[in-house]
Amino acid sequence: MATLASEVAEPRVEMNELAPYAGGHELAAARGEGDRIRLTWEDGLRGDFHALWLRDHCACPQCRHPQTRERIVRLLDLPEPLPAPDVEVTGDGALLVSWPATGEHPAHESRFDPGWLRQRADATTPAVRIPAAEPWEAADAARRPVLDFGAVVNTDDGLRQWLTALQRDGFVLLGGGPEAPEGIDDVVRRIGWPRETNFGRYFDVISKPNPNNAAYTAIGLEPHIDLPNWQRPPDFQLLYCIRNGAEGGASTLVDGFAVAEALRADDPEAFEVLAATPIDFRFQDEESDIAHRGPVIETDAQGAVTRIRFNNWIRDTLRLPTDAVAPFYRAYRRFWERLRDPRFVLRFSLQPGQLMAFDNLRVLHGREAFDPNSGPRHLRGTYLDRDLVQSRLRVLERNGA
Amino acid sequence: MATLASEVAEPRVEMNELAPYAGGHELAAARGEGDRIRLTWEDGLRGDFHALWLRDHCACPQCRHPQTRERIVRLLDLPEPLPAPDVEVTGDGALLVSWPATGEHPAHESRFDPGWLRQRADATTPAVRIPAAEPWEAADAARRPVLDFGAVVNTDDGLRQWLTALQRDGFVLLGGGPEAPEGIDDVVRRIGWPRETNFGRYFDVISKPNPNNAAYTAIGLEPHIDLPNWQRPPDFQLLYCIRNGAEGGASTLVDGFAVAEALRADDPEAFEVLAATPIDFRFQDEESDIAHRGPVIETDAQGAVTRIRFNNWIRDTLRLPTDAVAPFYRAYRRFWERLRDPRFVLRFSLQPGQLMAFDNLRVLHGREAFDPNSGPRHLRGTYLDRDLVQSRLRVLERNGA
């Protein structure tokens, strides 16, 4: 019954998944015990599956749509309780489950690929592997390589490397792209499409005579995230440099997760205030009034930092009880001081043909002031959804990039 | 010092806000006390403002950008602690605050409109008023009027009525639009632009020969939300009916918030399981693999239901410890049974020229099976961001619609 060991075997039973199954192991035994089906693979690995789970995951054409791969079987159409099935291991090491007819419910047979089951034997294995965020300080970040624009645009491996680094570090520089606005499209098309906002699908960062936003002036910009006034700020931002002949205007990036953790270590009270105090952000122009109330540091139920909302210039009126005002400002200052600390701030001059991409909810970006009369400066920007970035990574992994 | 009472007075001091200030009352008195400035309006209303708050909210052209209306003054540039200012009420009832020079920090003067301050005297007043969700059952929903498509497209009052109802009820039907695909654009343009997804900016719901999604088949669709496999599913969905000559295919809507509350009342254990158990959702096709793990019922820190994620056909492998499987399926059935309960399900036949708009994270939509050979059926759909819907409502309110 043993097969040749291989990382990914050809599936025996079509489970209608695009992701490859875990490979190389047939089932050796299967037996029902109450509502559990206890499986043993030929290498001794064991796994318990609930009988109802198996019925819910049947991949036959009546239970899972052959084209859309979507679940058609409906729990509400199954008998409750489900009668105990017969189970057996087929000649080629797959699982065969036979459900008896009950009342008006017909009998049903389900077959499961042993590799597909093996992938699911441990419920703690995530369905989706995405690189975890690794916080950085300036010295670490300065050592990150500038990746090749052409490799990202033209090769799956280059694309995978870029997106992996972007997920892990929250920022990546690409270099060697064309000194033309279309460069940014070439990259966006590799992932999906731009996230459109009140600044359009793409926006040009050039100093403008009647700016509706600080980015369109020549002044320095403190570290910030974009669009904190949206319930759903953009996940990633791309800034593509087309021309940069102006004096000044260096770019800065700072890992808000690293800074938040430093604040938590040094001044837990300030951290707590920023995590527990929602404040208002607001952008108003003739056409819009986009507003959101949320904390500067967002944490999950376990206390891990998940999102930063820091942008001093579209902070709206601070609506707090008068007693809460001084503690908030104190905490806000302590966080902001660290956002400026050279220990954390990566500073560089973006060159024409370079693209900086960063996680807008983690890595704050800034800009030093520049002299708009000293030369042209033109960046083109856009935003991307995290859902699309991660989808592309999964498809690349699925296809073995 | 008293002025004529009026709802909205002309501002005396330009605070650089597009929203009108509270009207009609000048200040009668102002005095500093420690770090507080205590104000009294001429009708006796009192309000306390923290001195640092006032400094942070100075609206002079050095502190707030004249064009962008953004905050330029930076807390980190102010002395810490801030010296106590002199305060006085001006001849026309505004507040004048004078900050002395300190070390290298220059003196500064700030003027505040009394109506602007009055709007902010009570920190519990939200910056932004948006109608609260009002849960409904089928009988309530059936009494809701079909609003006029033309009024929404052509009048600000019609638009405001529609968006208010959409926020409150989570669904609205419009009638009387053109029987042509462009109808939906006319409505979207009144708010902003479509939220683009893997189904495009607009999608056509017609039965297709090689569907990649259940909506493109002719089968019945259980109540569901769209794109639960996105970290950020679309907030609102619009479905515009261009032709509907097929037999069957009635539309259904059910208020997931109402159903979740009914479940909490009848079967708190099932509610808890659905609120506490994240499960996986996943859409795979040749181009994408978009996946998210989240609970079926999402609640906030206070336990209020904030979001529903129910869609049986793109539920991915259920990754739970074997012991947690049966309790999950039990809870899931109990919720699903209620989603089908006629007490909750609004059922109607969408007519050509009608638009159904609904909150995709609250109101689940479904469709009965239809016979694709009995006549043409063509709906065009799109999604909208809540940020844009609420922005439009605020702009309409600001402009007095």
Short mmCIF file of C-alpha atoms in Angstrom, two decimals, chain A residues 16-19 35-36 48-50 52-54 56-57 64-65 67-80 82 116 119-120 122-128 193-201 209-215 217 219-220 222 229-235 280 282-293 307 312-323 325-326 328-330 332-334 336-337 340 361 385-388 390-392 394-395 398-399, chain B residues 16-19 35-36 48-50 52-54 56-57 64-65 67-80 82 116 119-120 122-128 193-201 209-215 217 219-220 222 229-235 280 282-293 307 312-323 325-326 328-330 332-334 336-337 340 361 385-388 390-392 394-395 398-399:
data_model
loop_
_atom_site.label_atom_id
_atom_site.label_comp_id
_atom_site.label_asym_id
_atom_site.label_seq_id
_atom_site.Cartn_x
_atom_site.Cartn_y
_atom_site.Cartn_z
CA ASN A 16 -12.22 20.35 -6.45
CA GLU A 17 -9.56 22.59 -4.89
CA LEU A 18 -7.04 24.61 -6.87
CA ALA A 19 -4.44 24.39 -4.10
CA ASP A 35 -19.59 10.63 15.80
CA ARG A 36 -15.83 10.47 15.03
CA ASP A 48 -9.92 12.40 13.92
CA PHE A 49 -12.68 13.84 11.80
CA HIS A 50 -16.22 14.52 12.89
CA LEU A 52 -20.84 15.68 10.11
CA TRP A 53 -17.71 17.56 9.07
CA LEU A 54 -17.01 14.88 6.46
CA ASP A 56 -20.32 18.91 4.97
CA HIS A 57 -17.05 18.64 3.02
CA ARG A 64 -19.67 20.94 -4.49
CA HIS A 65 -20.31 22.81 -7.73
CA GLN A 67 -17.28 24.80 -12.03
CA THR A 68 -17.46 27.30 -9.18
CA ARG A 69 -15.94 24.91 -6.60
CA GLU A 70 -18.51 26.27 -4.15
CA ARG A 71 -20.34 24.27 -1.48
CA ILE A 72 -23.81 23.24 -2.63
CA VAL A 73 -24.58 20.74 0.12
CA ARG A 74 -26.68 22.47 2.78
CA LEU A 75 -26.54 21.50 6.41
CA LEU A 76 -30.24 22.25 6.68
CA ASP A 77 -30.99 19.54 4.10
CA LEU A 78 -29.18 16.85 6.10
CA PRO A 79 -30.85 14.72 8.77
CA GLU A 80 -30.33 15.91 12.33
CA LEU A 82 -26.85 12.44 11.08
CA TRP A 116 -6.50 16.47 1.21
CA GLN A 119 -3.69 18.67 5.10
CA ARG A 120 -6.71 19.09 7.36
CA ASP A 122 -4.51 19.37 12.36
CA ALA A 123 -7.07 22.16 12.73
CA THR A 124 -4.41 24.53 14.01
CA THR A 125 -2.72 24.65 10.61
CA PRO A 126 -3.96 27.86 9.03
CA ALA A 127 -5.81 27.59 5.71
CA VAL A 128 -3.65 30.37 4.41
CA TRP A 193 -6.39 47.07 -9.58
CA PRO A 194 -6.08 50.29 -7.57
CA ARG A 195 -8.23 51.03 -4.56
CA GLU A 196 -10.05 54.19 -5.57
CA THR A 197 -10.41 57.00 -3.01
CA ASN A 198 -11.40 60.64 -2.95
CA PHE A 199 -7.99 61.30 -4.51
CA GLY A 200 -8.86 59.11 -7.50
CA ARG A 201 -7.48 55.77 -8.68
CA PRO A 209 -1.38 76.18 -6.40
CA ASN A 210 -4.70 75.45 -4.60
CA PRO A 211 -4.04 72.27 -2.65
CA ASN A 212 -6.89 70.39 -0.93
CA ASN A 213 -4.33 68.28 0.89
CA ALA A 214 -0.96 68.82 2.55
CA ALA A 215 0.69 66.33 0.14
CA THR A 217 2.13 71.51 -0.96
CA ILE A 219 5.99 71.68 3.13
CA GLY A 220 7.51 68.91 5.20
CA GLU A 222 5.35 64.51 9.59
CA ASN A 229 -10.51 59.46 8.30
CA TRP A 230 -11.83 56.43 6.40
CA GLN A 231 -13.36 53.53 8.28
CA ARG A 232 -11.32 51.52 5.81
CA PRO A 233 -8.09 53.33 5.06
CA PRO A 234 -6.10 51.88 2.17
CA ASP A 235 -4.04 48.85 3.17
CA ASP A 280 -11.89 61.85 15.32
CA ARG A 282 -11.96 64.23 9.15
CA PHE A 283 -11.37 65.43 5.61
CA GLN A 284 -13.64 68.13 4.24
CA ASP A 285 -13.72 69.68 0.83
CA GLU A 286 -16.49 70.96 -1.39
CA GLU A 287 -17.49 67.45 -2.46
CA SER A 288 -16.86 65.37 0.62
CA ASP A 289 -16.86 65.09 4.39
CA ILE A 290 -15.23 61.79 5.22
CA ALA A 291 -14.90 61.16 8.93
CA HIS A 292 -14.01 58.34 11.26
CA ARG A 293 -13.44 57.90 14.99
CA ARG A 307 -3.23 49.10 13.01
CA ASN A 312 -1.88 65.09 12.74
CA TRP A 313 -3.23 67.30 10.02
CA ILE A 314 -6.56 65.64 9.49
CA ARG A 315 -7.12 65.01 13.14
CA ASP A 316 -10.54 66.58 13.71
CA THR A 317 -11.76 68.33 16.85
CA LEU A 318 -10.62 66.29 19.85
CA ARG A 319 -13.88 65.22 21.50
CA LEU A 320 -12.90 64.02 24.95
CA PRO A 321 -14.09 64.84 28.45
CA THR A 322 -11.96 67.78 29.66
CA ASP A 323 -10.25 65.54 32.24
CA VAL A 325 -7.51 65.91 27.36
CA ALA A 326 -4.13 66.32 29.11
CA PHE A 328 -4.29 62.13 25.73
CA TYR A 329 -1.98 64.94 24.59
CA ARG A 330 0.80 63.61 26.80
CA TYR A 332 0.22 61.53 21.78
CA ARG A 333 3.41 63.55 22.23
CA ARG A 334 5.34 60.56 23.57
CA TRP A 336 5.03 61.27 18.10
CA GLU A 337 8.50 61.90 19.60
CA ARG A 340 10.65 61.13 14.83
CA LEU A 361 -1.73 50.81 8.42
CA ASP A 385 -6.17 46.17 -1.00
CA ARG A 386 -4.48 43.66 1.28
CA ASP A 387 -6.99 41.06 0.08
CA LEU A 388 -5.52 41.34 -3.42
CA GLN A 390 -2.47 38.18 -0.28
CA SER A 391 -4.52 36.55 -3.03
CA ARG A 392 -1.68 37.08 -5.47
CA ARG A 394 -1.43 32.51 -2.60
CA VAL A 395 -1.87 32.05 -6.34
CA ARG A 398 -0.25 27.48 -5.58
CA ASN A 399 1.47 27.66 -8.94
CA ASN B 16 -12.06 77.18 8.61
CA GLU B 17 -14.74 74.50 8.80
CA LEU B 18 -17.18 73.74 6.03
CA ALA B 19 -19.86 72.57 8.49
CA ASP B 35 -5.16 74.52 32.89
CA ARG B 36 -8.88 75.08 32.23
CA ASP B 48 -14.80 74.04 30.18
CA PHE B 49 -11.96 73.81 27.69
CA HIS B 50 -8.46 72.64 28.38
CA LEU B 52 -3.79 72.95 25.49
CA TRP B 53 -6.89 71.86 23.59
CA LEU B 54 -7.52 75.48 22.63
CA ASP B 56 -4.18 72.68 19.40
CA HIS B 57 -7.41 73.90 17.78
CA ARG B 64 -4.63 75.62 10.18
CA HIS B 65 -3.94 75.60 6.44
CA GLN B 67 -6.86 76.04 1.68
CA THR B 68 -6.71 72.46 2.91
CA ARG B 69 -8.31 73.28 6.31
CA GLU B 70 -5.78 70.85 7.80
CA ARG B 71 -4.04 71.23 11.15
CA ILE B 72 -0.54 72.67 10.73
CA VAL B 73 0.18 73.46 14.38
CA ARG B 74 2.22 70.63 15.87
CA LEU B 75 1.98 69.67 19.49
CA LEU B 76 5.70 68.86 19.45
CA ASP B 77 6.49 72.47 18.55
CA LEU B 78 4.65 73.83 21.60
CA PRO B 79 6.27 74.34 25.01
CA GLU B 80 5.64 71.55 27.51
CA LEU B 82 2.21 75.22 28.06
CA TRP B 116 -17.92 76.85 17.06
CA GLN B 119 -20.82 73.03 19.29
CA ARG B 120 -17.85 71.49 21.11
CA ASP B 122 -20.16 68.79 25.27
CA ALA B 123 -17.62 66.15 24.29
CA THR B 124 -20.32 63.49 24.18
CA THR B 125 -21.93 65.09 21.12
CA PRO B 126 -20.65 63.06 18.19
CA ALA B 127 -18.76 64.91 15.48
CA VAL B 128 -20.85 63.13 12.94
CA TRP B 193 -17.74 55.58 -7.44
CA PRO B 194 -18.03 51.79 -7.33
CA ARG B 195 -15.96 49.64 -5.03
CA GLU B 196 -14.08 47.39 -7.42
CA THR B 197 -13.77 43.67 -6.60
CA ASN B 198 -12.74 40.46 -8.34
CA PHE B 199 -16.11 40.71 -10.10
CA GLY B 200 -15.21 44.10 -11.57
CA ARG B 201 -16.61 47.58 -10.96
CA PRO B 209 -22.63 28.73 -19.20
CA ASN B 210 -19.36 28.45 -17.21
CA PRO B 211 -20.05 30.26 -13.97
CA ASN B 212 -17.27 31.01 -11.50
CA ASN B 213 -19.86 31.96 -8.90
CA ALA B 214 -23.28 30.69 -7.81
CA ALA B 215 -24.89 34.05 -8.70
CA THR B 217 -26.24 30.11 -12.27
CA ILE B 219 -30.19 27.94 -8.89
CA GLY B 220 -31.77 29.34 -5.76
CA GLU B 222 -29.73 30.94 0.27
CA ASN B 229 -13.87 35.92 2.01
CA TRP B 230 -12.55 39.48 1.90
CA GLN B 231 -11.08 41.06 5.00
CA ARG B 232 -13.09 44.02 3.81
CA PRO B 233 -16.27 42.84 2.18
CA PRO B 234 -18.21 45.56 0.37
CA ASP B 235 -20.32 47.70 2.68
CA ASP B 280 -12.63 30.36 6.96
CA ARG B 282 -12.42 31.33 0.40
CA PHE B 283 -12.94 32.06 -3.26
CA GLN B 284 -10.62 30.41 -5.76
CA ASP B 285 -10.47 30.73 -9.48
CA GLU B 286 -7.66 30.72 -12.00
CA GLU B 287 -6.66 34.29 -11.15
CA SER B 288 -7.35 34.57 -7.45
CA ASP B 289 -7.43 32.93 -4.05
CA ILE B 290 -9.09 35.40 -1.72
CA ALA B 291 -9.49 34.10 1.81
CA HIS B 292 -10.45 35.39 5.22
CA ARG B 293 -11.09 33.92 8.65
CA ARG B 307 -21.35 42.59 11.09
CA ASN B 312 -22.58 28.83 2.89
CA TRP B 313 -21.14 28.28 -0.55
CA ILE B 314 -17.83 29.97 -0.10
CA ARG B 315 -17.35 28.69 3.39
CA ASP B 316 -13.91 27.03 3.18
CA THR B 317 -12.72 23.96 5.08
CA LEU B 318 -13.95 24.26 8.66
CA ARG B 319 -10.74 24.35 10.70
CA LEU B 320 -11.81 23.67 14.27
CA PRO B 321 -10.67 21.20 16.93
CA THR B 322 -12.81 18.07 16.48
CA ASP B 323 -14.60 18.75 19.78
CA VAL B 325 -17.24 20.86 15.31
CA ALA B 326 -20.63 19.64 16.54
CA PHE B 328 -20.45 24.94 15.67
CA TYR B 329 -22.69 23.09 13.24
CA ARG B 330 -25.55 23.15 15.75
CA TYR B 332 -24.87 27.45 12.44
CA ARG B 333 -28.07 25.48 11.75
CA ARG B 334 -30.03 27.41 14.35
CA TRP B 336 -29.61 29.53 9.26
CA GLU B 337 -33.09 28.24 10.18
CA ARG B 340 -35.17 31.29 6.38
CA LEU B 361 -22.71 43.41 6.22
CA ASP B 385 -18.12 52.10 0.44
CA ARG B 386 -19.88 53.14 3.64
CA ASP B 387 -17.37 55.99 3.93
CA LEU B 388 -18.75 57.50 0.72
CA GLN B 390 -21.89 58.71 4.96
CA SER B 391 -19.78 61.47 3.41
CA ARG B 392 -22.58 62.25 0.96
CA ARG B 394 -22.90 64.82 5.73
CA VAL B 395 -22.37 67.06 2.72
CA ARG B 398 -24.05 70.66 5.63
CA ASN B 399 -25.69 72.17 2.57
#
